[in-house]
Coordinates of C-alpha atoms in Angstrom, one line a residue:
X21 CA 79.2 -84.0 180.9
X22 CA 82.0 -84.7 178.0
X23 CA 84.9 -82.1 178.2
X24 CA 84.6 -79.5 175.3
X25 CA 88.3 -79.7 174.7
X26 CA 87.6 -83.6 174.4
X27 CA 84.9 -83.7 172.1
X28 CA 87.0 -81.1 169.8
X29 CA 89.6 -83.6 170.0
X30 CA 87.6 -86.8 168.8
X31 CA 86.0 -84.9 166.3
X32 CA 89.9 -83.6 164.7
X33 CA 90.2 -87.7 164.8
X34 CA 86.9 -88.6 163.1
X35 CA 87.8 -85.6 160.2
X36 CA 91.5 -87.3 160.2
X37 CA 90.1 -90.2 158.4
X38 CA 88.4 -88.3 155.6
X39 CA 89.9 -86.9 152.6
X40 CA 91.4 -82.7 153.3
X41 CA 89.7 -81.5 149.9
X42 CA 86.2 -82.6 151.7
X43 CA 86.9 -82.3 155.0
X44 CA 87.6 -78.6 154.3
X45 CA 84.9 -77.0 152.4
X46 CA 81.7 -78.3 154.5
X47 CA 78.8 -77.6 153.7
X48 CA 78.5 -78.9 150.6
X49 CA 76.0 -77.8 147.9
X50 CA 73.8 -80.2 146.3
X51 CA 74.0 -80.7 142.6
X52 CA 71.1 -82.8 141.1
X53 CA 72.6 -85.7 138.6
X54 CA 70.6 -87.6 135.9
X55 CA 70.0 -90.7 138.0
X56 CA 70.7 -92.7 135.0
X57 CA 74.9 -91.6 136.4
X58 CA 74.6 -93.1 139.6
X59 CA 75.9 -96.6 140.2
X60 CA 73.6 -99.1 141.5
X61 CA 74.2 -99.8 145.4
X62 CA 76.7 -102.4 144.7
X63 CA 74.9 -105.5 146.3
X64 CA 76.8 -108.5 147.0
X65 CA 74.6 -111.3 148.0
X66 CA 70.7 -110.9 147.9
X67 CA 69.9 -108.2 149.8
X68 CA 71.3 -108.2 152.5
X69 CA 75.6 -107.5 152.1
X70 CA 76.6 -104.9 150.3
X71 CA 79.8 -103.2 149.9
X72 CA 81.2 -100.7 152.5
X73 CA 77.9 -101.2 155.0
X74 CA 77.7 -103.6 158.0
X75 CA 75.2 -106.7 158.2
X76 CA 74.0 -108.2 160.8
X77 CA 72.3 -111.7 161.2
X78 CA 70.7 -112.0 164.6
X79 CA 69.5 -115.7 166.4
X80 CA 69.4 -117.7 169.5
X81 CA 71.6 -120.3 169.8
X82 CA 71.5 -123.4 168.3
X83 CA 69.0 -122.7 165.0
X84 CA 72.1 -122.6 163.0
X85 CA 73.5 -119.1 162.1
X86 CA 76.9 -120.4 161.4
X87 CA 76.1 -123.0 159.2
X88 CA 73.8 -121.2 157.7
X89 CA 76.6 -117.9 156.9
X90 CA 79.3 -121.1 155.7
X91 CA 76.6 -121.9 152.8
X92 CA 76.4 -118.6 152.0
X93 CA 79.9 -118.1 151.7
X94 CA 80.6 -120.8 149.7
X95 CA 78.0 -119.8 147.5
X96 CA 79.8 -115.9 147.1
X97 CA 83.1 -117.6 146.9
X98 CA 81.8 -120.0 144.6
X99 CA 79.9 -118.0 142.4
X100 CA 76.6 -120.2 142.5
X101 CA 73.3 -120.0 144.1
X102 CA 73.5 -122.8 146.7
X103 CA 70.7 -121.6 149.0
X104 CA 68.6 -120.0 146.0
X105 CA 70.5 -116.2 146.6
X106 CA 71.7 -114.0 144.2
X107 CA 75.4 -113.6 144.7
X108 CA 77.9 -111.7 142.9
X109 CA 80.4 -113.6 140.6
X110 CA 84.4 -113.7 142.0
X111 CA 84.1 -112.5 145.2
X112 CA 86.2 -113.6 148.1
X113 CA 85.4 -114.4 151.3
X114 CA 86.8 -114.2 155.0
X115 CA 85.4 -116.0 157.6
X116 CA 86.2 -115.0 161.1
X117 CA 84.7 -117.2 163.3
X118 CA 85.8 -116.8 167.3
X119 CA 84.8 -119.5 168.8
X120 CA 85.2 -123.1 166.9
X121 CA 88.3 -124.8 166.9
X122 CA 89.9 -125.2 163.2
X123 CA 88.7 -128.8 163.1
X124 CA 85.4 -127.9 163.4
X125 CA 85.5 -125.3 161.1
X126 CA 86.7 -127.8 158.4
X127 CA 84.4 -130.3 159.4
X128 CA 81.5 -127.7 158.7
X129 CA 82.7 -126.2 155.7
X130 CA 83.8 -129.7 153.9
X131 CA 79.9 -131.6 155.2
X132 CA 78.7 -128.5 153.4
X133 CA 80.9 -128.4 150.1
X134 CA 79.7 -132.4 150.5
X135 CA 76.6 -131.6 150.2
X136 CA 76.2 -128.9 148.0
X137 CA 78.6 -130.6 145.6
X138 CA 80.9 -127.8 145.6
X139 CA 84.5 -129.0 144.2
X140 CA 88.1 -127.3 146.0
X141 CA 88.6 -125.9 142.9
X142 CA 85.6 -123.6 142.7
X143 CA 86.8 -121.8 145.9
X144 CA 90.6 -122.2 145.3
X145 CA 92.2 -118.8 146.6
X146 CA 88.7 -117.3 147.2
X147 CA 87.6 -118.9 150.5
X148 CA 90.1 -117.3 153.7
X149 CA 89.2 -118.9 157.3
X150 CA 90.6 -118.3 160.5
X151 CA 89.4 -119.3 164.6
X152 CA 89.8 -117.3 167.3
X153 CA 90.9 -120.2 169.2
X154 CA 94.4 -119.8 167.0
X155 CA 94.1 -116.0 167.3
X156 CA 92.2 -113.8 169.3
X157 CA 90.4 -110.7 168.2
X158 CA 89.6 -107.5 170.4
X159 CA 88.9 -104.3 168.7
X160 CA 87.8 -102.3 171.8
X161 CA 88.4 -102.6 175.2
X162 CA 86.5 -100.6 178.1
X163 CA 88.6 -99.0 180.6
X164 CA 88.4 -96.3 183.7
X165 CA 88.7 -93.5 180.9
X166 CA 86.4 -95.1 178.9
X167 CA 85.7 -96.9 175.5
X168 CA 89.2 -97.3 173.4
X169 CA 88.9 -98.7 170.1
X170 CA 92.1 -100.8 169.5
X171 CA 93.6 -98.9 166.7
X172 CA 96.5 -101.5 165.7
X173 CA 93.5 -103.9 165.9
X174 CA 91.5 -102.6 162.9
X175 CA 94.6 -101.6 160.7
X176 CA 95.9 -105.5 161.2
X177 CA 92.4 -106.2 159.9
X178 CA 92.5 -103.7 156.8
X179 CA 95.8 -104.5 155.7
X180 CA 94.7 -108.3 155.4
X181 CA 91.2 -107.2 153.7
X182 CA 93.8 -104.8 151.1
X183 CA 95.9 -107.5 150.5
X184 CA 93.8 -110.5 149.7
X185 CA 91.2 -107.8 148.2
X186 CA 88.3 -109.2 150.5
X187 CA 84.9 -108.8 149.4
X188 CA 83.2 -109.9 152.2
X189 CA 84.4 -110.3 156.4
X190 CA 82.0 -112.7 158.0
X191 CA 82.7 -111.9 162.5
X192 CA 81.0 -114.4 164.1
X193 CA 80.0 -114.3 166.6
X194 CA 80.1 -110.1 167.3
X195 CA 80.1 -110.3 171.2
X196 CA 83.8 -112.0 170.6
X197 CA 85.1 -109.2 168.8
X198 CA 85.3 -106.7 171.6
X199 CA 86.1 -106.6 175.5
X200 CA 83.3 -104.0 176.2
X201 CA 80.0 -104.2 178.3
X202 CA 77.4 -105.6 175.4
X203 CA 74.2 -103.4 177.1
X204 CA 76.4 -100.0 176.9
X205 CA 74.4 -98.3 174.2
X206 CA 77.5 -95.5 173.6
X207 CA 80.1 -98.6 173.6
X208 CA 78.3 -100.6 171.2
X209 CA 77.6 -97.5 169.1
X210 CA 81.5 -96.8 168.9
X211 CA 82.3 -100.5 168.2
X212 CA 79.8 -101.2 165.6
X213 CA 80.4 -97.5 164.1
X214 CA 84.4 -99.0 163.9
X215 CA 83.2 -101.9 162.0
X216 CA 80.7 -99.8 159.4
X217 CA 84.5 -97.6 158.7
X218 CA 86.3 -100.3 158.3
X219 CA 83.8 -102.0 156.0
X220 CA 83.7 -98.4 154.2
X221 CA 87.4 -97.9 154.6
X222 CA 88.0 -101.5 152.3
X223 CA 85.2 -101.4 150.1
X224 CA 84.0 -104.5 151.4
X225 CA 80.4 -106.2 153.2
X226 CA 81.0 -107.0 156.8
X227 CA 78.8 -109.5 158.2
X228 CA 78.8 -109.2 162.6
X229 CA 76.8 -112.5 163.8
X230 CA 74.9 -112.0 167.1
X231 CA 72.8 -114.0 169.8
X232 CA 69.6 -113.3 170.6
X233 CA 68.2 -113.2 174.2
X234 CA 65.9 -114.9 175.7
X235 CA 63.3 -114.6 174.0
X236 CA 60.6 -117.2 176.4
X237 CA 59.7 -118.6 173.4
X238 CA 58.2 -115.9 171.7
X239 CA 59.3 -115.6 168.0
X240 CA 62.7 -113.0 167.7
X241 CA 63.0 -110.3 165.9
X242 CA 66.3 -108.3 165.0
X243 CA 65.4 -105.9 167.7
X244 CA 65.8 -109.2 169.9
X245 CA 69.5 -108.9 169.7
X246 CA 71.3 -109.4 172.8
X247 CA 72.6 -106.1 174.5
X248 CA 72.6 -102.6 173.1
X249 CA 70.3 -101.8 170.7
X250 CA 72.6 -99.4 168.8
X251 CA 74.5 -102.3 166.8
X252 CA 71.2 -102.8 164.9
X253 CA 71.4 -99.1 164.3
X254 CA 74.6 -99.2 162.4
X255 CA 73.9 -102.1 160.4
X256 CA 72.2 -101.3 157.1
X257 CA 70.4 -104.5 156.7
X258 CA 69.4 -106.7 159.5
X259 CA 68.2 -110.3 159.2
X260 CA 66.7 -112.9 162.6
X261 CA 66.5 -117.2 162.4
X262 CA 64.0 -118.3 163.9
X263 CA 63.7 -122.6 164.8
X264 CA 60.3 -123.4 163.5
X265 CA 57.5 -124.3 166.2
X266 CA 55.7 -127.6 166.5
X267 CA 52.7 -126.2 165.9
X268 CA 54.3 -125.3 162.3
X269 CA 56.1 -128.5 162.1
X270 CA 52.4 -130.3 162.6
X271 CA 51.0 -127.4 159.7
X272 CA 53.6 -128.2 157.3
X273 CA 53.9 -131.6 157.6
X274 CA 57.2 -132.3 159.0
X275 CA 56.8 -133.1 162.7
X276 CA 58.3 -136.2 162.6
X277 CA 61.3 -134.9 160.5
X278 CA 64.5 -134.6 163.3
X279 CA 66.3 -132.1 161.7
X280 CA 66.2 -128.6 162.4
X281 CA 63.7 -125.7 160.1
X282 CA 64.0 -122.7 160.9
X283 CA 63.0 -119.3 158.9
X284 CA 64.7 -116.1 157.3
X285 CA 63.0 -112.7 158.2
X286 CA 65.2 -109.7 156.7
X287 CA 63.3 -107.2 159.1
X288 CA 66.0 -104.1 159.1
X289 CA 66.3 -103.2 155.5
X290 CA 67.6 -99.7 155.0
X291 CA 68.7 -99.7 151.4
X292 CA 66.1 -102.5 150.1
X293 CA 62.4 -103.7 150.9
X294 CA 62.1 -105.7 153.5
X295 CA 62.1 -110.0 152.6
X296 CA 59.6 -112.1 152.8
X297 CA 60.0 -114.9 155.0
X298 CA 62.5 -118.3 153.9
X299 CA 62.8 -121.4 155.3
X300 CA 66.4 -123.5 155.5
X301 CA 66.1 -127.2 156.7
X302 CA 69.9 -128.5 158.6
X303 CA 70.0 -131.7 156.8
X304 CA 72.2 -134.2 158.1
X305 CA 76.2 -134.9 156.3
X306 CA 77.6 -138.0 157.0
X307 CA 81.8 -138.0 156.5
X308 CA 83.9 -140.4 156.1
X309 CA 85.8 -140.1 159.6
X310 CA 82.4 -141.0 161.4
X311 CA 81.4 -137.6 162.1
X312 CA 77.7 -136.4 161.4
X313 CA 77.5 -133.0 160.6
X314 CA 74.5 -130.5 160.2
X315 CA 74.2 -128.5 156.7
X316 CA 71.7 -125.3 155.9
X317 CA 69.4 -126.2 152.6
X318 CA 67.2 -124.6 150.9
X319 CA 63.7 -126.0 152.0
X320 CA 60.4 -124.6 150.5
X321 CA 57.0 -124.4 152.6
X322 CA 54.8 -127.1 151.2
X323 CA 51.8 -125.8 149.0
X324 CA 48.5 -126.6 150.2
X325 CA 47.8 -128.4 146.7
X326 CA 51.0 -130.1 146.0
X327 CA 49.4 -133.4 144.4
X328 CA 46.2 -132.5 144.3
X329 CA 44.4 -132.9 140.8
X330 CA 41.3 -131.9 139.4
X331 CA 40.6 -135.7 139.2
X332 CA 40.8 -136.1 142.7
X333 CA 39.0 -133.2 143.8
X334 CA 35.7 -134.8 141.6
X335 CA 37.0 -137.5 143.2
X336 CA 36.4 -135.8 146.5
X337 CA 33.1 -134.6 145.0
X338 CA 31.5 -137.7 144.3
X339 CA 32.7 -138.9 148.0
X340 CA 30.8 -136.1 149.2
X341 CA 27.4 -136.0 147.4
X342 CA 24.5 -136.5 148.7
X343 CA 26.2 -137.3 152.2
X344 CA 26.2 -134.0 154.0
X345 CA 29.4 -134.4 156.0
X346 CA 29.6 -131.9 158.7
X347 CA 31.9 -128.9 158.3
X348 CA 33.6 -128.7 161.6
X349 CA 36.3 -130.5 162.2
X350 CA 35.1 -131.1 165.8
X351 CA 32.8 -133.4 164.3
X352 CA 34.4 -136.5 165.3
X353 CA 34.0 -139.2 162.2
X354 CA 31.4 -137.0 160.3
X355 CA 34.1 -134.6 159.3
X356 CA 34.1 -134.0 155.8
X357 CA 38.2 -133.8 156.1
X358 CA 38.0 -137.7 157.1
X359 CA 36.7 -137.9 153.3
X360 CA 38.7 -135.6 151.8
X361 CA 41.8 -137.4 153.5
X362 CA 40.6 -140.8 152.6
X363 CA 40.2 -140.1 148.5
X364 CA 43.7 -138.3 148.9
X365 CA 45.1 -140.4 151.1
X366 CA 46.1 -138.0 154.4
X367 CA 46.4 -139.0 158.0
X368 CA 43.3 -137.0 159.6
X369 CA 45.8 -136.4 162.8
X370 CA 49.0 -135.3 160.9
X371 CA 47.4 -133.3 157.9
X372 CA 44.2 -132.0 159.9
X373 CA 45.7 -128.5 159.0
X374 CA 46.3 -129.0 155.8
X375 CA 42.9 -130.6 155.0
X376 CA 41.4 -127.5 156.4
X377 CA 42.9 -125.0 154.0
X378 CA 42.2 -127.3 151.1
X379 CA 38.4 -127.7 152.3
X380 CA 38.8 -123.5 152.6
X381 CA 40.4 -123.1 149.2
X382 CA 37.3 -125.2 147.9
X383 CA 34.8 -123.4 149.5
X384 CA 36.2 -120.2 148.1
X385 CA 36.0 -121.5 144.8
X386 CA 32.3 -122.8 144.8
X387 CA 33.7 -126.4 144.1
X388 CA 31.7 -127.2 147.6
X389 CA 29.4 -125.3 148.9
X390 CA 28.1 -124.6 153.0
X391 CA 24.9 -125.1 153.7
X392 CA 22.3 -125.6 157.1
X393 CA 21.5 -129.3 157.7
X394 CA 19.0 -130.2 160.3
X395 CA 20.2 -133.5 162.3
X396 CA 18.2 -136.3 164.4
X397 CA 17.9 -133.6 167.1
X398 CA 16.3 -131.0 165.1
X399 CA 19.1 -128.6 165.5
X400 CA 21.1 -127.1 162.2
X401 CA 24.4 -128.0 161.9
X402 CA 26.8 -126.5 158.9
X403 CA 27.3 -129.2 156.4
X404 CA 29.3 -129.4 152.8
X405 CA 28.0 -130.4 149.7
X406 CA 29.0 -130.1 145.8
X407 CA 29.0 -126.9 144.3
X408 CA 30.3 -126.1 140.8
X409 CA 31.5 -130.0 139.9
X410 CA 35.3 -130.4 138.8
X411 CA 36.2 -131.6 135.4
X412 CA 39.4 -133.5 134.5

C-alpha cells in the first residue's frame, strides 16, 4: 500500500499547480449564474477538440489516421472546411508526429495541400511540424520507484505552445510519447492526466493518436485502443477509423475502387452528442518527383436513389405488369431486380444490394405491390406487381 507521507506529498504537488486564492478555501459554495453568462465550451474543430481537454482518435494501422489528422489540420490552420468540419477561424496548429521522417511528412502534407488546393500562404506562420526522428519525445519514464513524469519534458513543451500561442498539439502516435508499460492502468492514467494539464495549463486542444489492437476483424471501437483503458478515460471526446469491409464495398458500390474507405464513429463524447457515422475515401496524389501519395477526402455513402426518376420507376412499372416476377432474389432469372436493373441499367452481381433496397423502398411506398402467385407446380410463390402507378 502507498505510504501516507507519500500520498501527502503528491497531493502538496498536484495543489502546487493551482492558483493559492483557490487552493485555500476548498469547499467551495455553489452560486447559480444566469446561463445566458457562461461562455460556450470553446470548440475548435467539430466536436471533437476543444480547448484545454485531451482528444483522442483511435485505429488499426494502416486505415489512415495520420493523413486523415494532416487534412484536418490544414483545414484549422487554414480556416476552411476541407473535410466538411466546422473549424474555428486563425487557429494554429502543431503537429507532432513521432515516427515519419521529415520527408515524409512534407510529402504528406504538400499531396494534401495538392489536393485540397490549399495555397502556402493560407497556412503561412500557422502550420508548426516537427518528427521525432529529429527529436525525441518522452514525457514519463517507468522506473524501480515507479512512474516519473519528465517534468523538464512538459515545460519544454508549454513554453513552445506559449510562445507560438498553439491552438491545437496533434501527438501522434501516443505510445511514442512516453517510455512506460502501455497495459499499466495507473501509468497510463498519470501520463494521459499530464497531457489533459498541459492542454488545460495552455489553453489549447491536444490531440494523442493511438493504435488499435487486434481486433480479428471485428469492427473497433474507442474502447479497442491498445493498452490501458484509462487514456480513453481522460480524453473528453474519443473518436475510432474503421477500413470499410467488402461486404460494404459490394453494398455501396465501390468494390472495385483500390483506394482505401474507411468510417468516422465519434463514440466517447463527454461534452457533445455522440456523431453519427462519416466516411473519408484516401484518394491517390500524384507529385511531381514520381511519388504517389494517399490523401483523406470527404466521400459521402451513396443514396439508394441517386438517379433514379419518377420516369424510370413507371418505367420499371410498365416492365413489370402483367409479368409477375418473383420477389426473391434467389430466384435465378425471374428476379424482379433483373428488371429493375435492366430499365436502370445495374449489373445484377455488383448492385444486387442496392436493387434490393430500392425494390424495398417501393414496396413501402405502394408503387409495387407483394402478392401470392401460384406456379406450374401448384405451389405459391411471392411475386411483385404494380401498385399505385408513378407519374412523371
Amino acid at each position: 500500500m502507498r505510504d501516507f507521507a507519500d500520498m501527502a506529498g503528491q497531493l502538496d504537488a498536484h495543489r502546487a499547480d493551482f492558483p493559492r486564492d483557490r487552493a485555500d478555501r476548498l469547499p467551495t459554495a455553489f452560486v447559480w449564474r444566469d446561463p445566458s453568462t457562461i461562455a460556450p465550451r470553446p470548440w475548435l474543430y467539430g466536436r471533437h477538440l476543444i480547448r484545454k481537454q485531451v482528444s483522442v482518435t483511435v485505429a488499426p494501422g494502416g486505415v489512415g489516421k495520420s493523413s486523415l489528422t494532416i487534412c484536418e489540420a490544414l483545414a484549422m490552420a487554414s480556416g476552411r472546411e476541407l473535410l466538411g468540419d466546422w473549424t474555428a477561424s486563425d487557429l494554429k496548429v502543431w503537429i507532432y508526429n513521432l515516427e515519419d521522417t521529415r520527408d515524409e511528412l512534407d510529402r504528406r502534407i504538400i499531396a494534401a495541400m495538392q489536393h485540397h488546393s490549399v495555397a502556402p500562404d493560407e497556412i503561412d506562420g500557422r502550420l508548426y511540424v516537427d518528427t521525432g526522428r529529429e527529436r525525441t519525445l518522452s514525457t514519463a519514464i517507468q522506473t524501480r520507484d515507479g512512474i516519473q513524469i519528465i517534468k523538464p519534458e512538459m515545460e519544454a513543451l508549454a513554453k513552445e505552445i506559449a510562445e507560438r500561442e498553439i491552438d491545437v498539439l496533434v501527438i501522434d502516435p501516443f505510445v511514442s510519447s512516453h517510455q512506460v508499460s502501455e497495459n499499466d492502468n495507473g501509468a497510463i492514467d498519470l501520463v494521459a492526466k499530464e497531457w489533459a494539464r498541459l492542454a488545460d495549463h495552455c489553453n489549447c486542444a491536444i490531440e494523442l493518436v493511438h493504435h488499435t489492437r487486434k481486433t480479428n476483424g471485428e469492427e473497433a471501437t474507442t474502447e479497442s485502443a491498445r493498452g490501458a483503458t484509462a487514456l480513453l478515460g481522460a480524453a473528453r471526446s474519443g473518436r475510432v477509423l474503421n477500413k470499410m469491409s467488402d461486404d460494404l464495398k459490394a453494398e455501396a458500390g465501390v468494390q472495385d475502387d483500390p483506394a482505401t474507405y474507411f468510417a468516422i464513429t465519434r463514440d466517447k463524447a463527454n461534452l457533445a452528442p455522440v456523431g453519427k457515422r462519416e466516411w473519408r475515401r484516401m484518394a491517390s496524389v500524384h507529385l511531381s518527383n514520381g511519388d504517389s501519395v494517399g490523401v483523406a477526402e470527404v466521400w459521402e455513402w451513396p443514396d439508394t436513389f441517386d438517379g433514379v426518376t419518377a420516369k424510370e420507376l413507371l418505367s420499371v412499372q410498365n416492365a413489370i405488369e402483367g409479368k409477375h416476377p418473383r420477389y426473391s432474389d434467389q430466384a435465378g432469372d425471374d428476379w424482379a431486380g433483373r428488371i429493375v436493373a435492366d430499365v436502370l441499367g445495374m449489373d445484377t452481381t455488383s448492385d444486387r444490394k442496392r436493387l434490393k433496397r430500392i425494390i424495398e423502398t417501393w414496396l413501402k411506398s405502394g408503387a409495387l405491390v407483394k402478392v401470392k402467385v401460384r406456379g406450374e407446380d401448384r405451389k405459391e410463390r411471392p411475386c411483385l406487381e404494380v401498385g399505385e402507378w408513378a407519374t412523371e
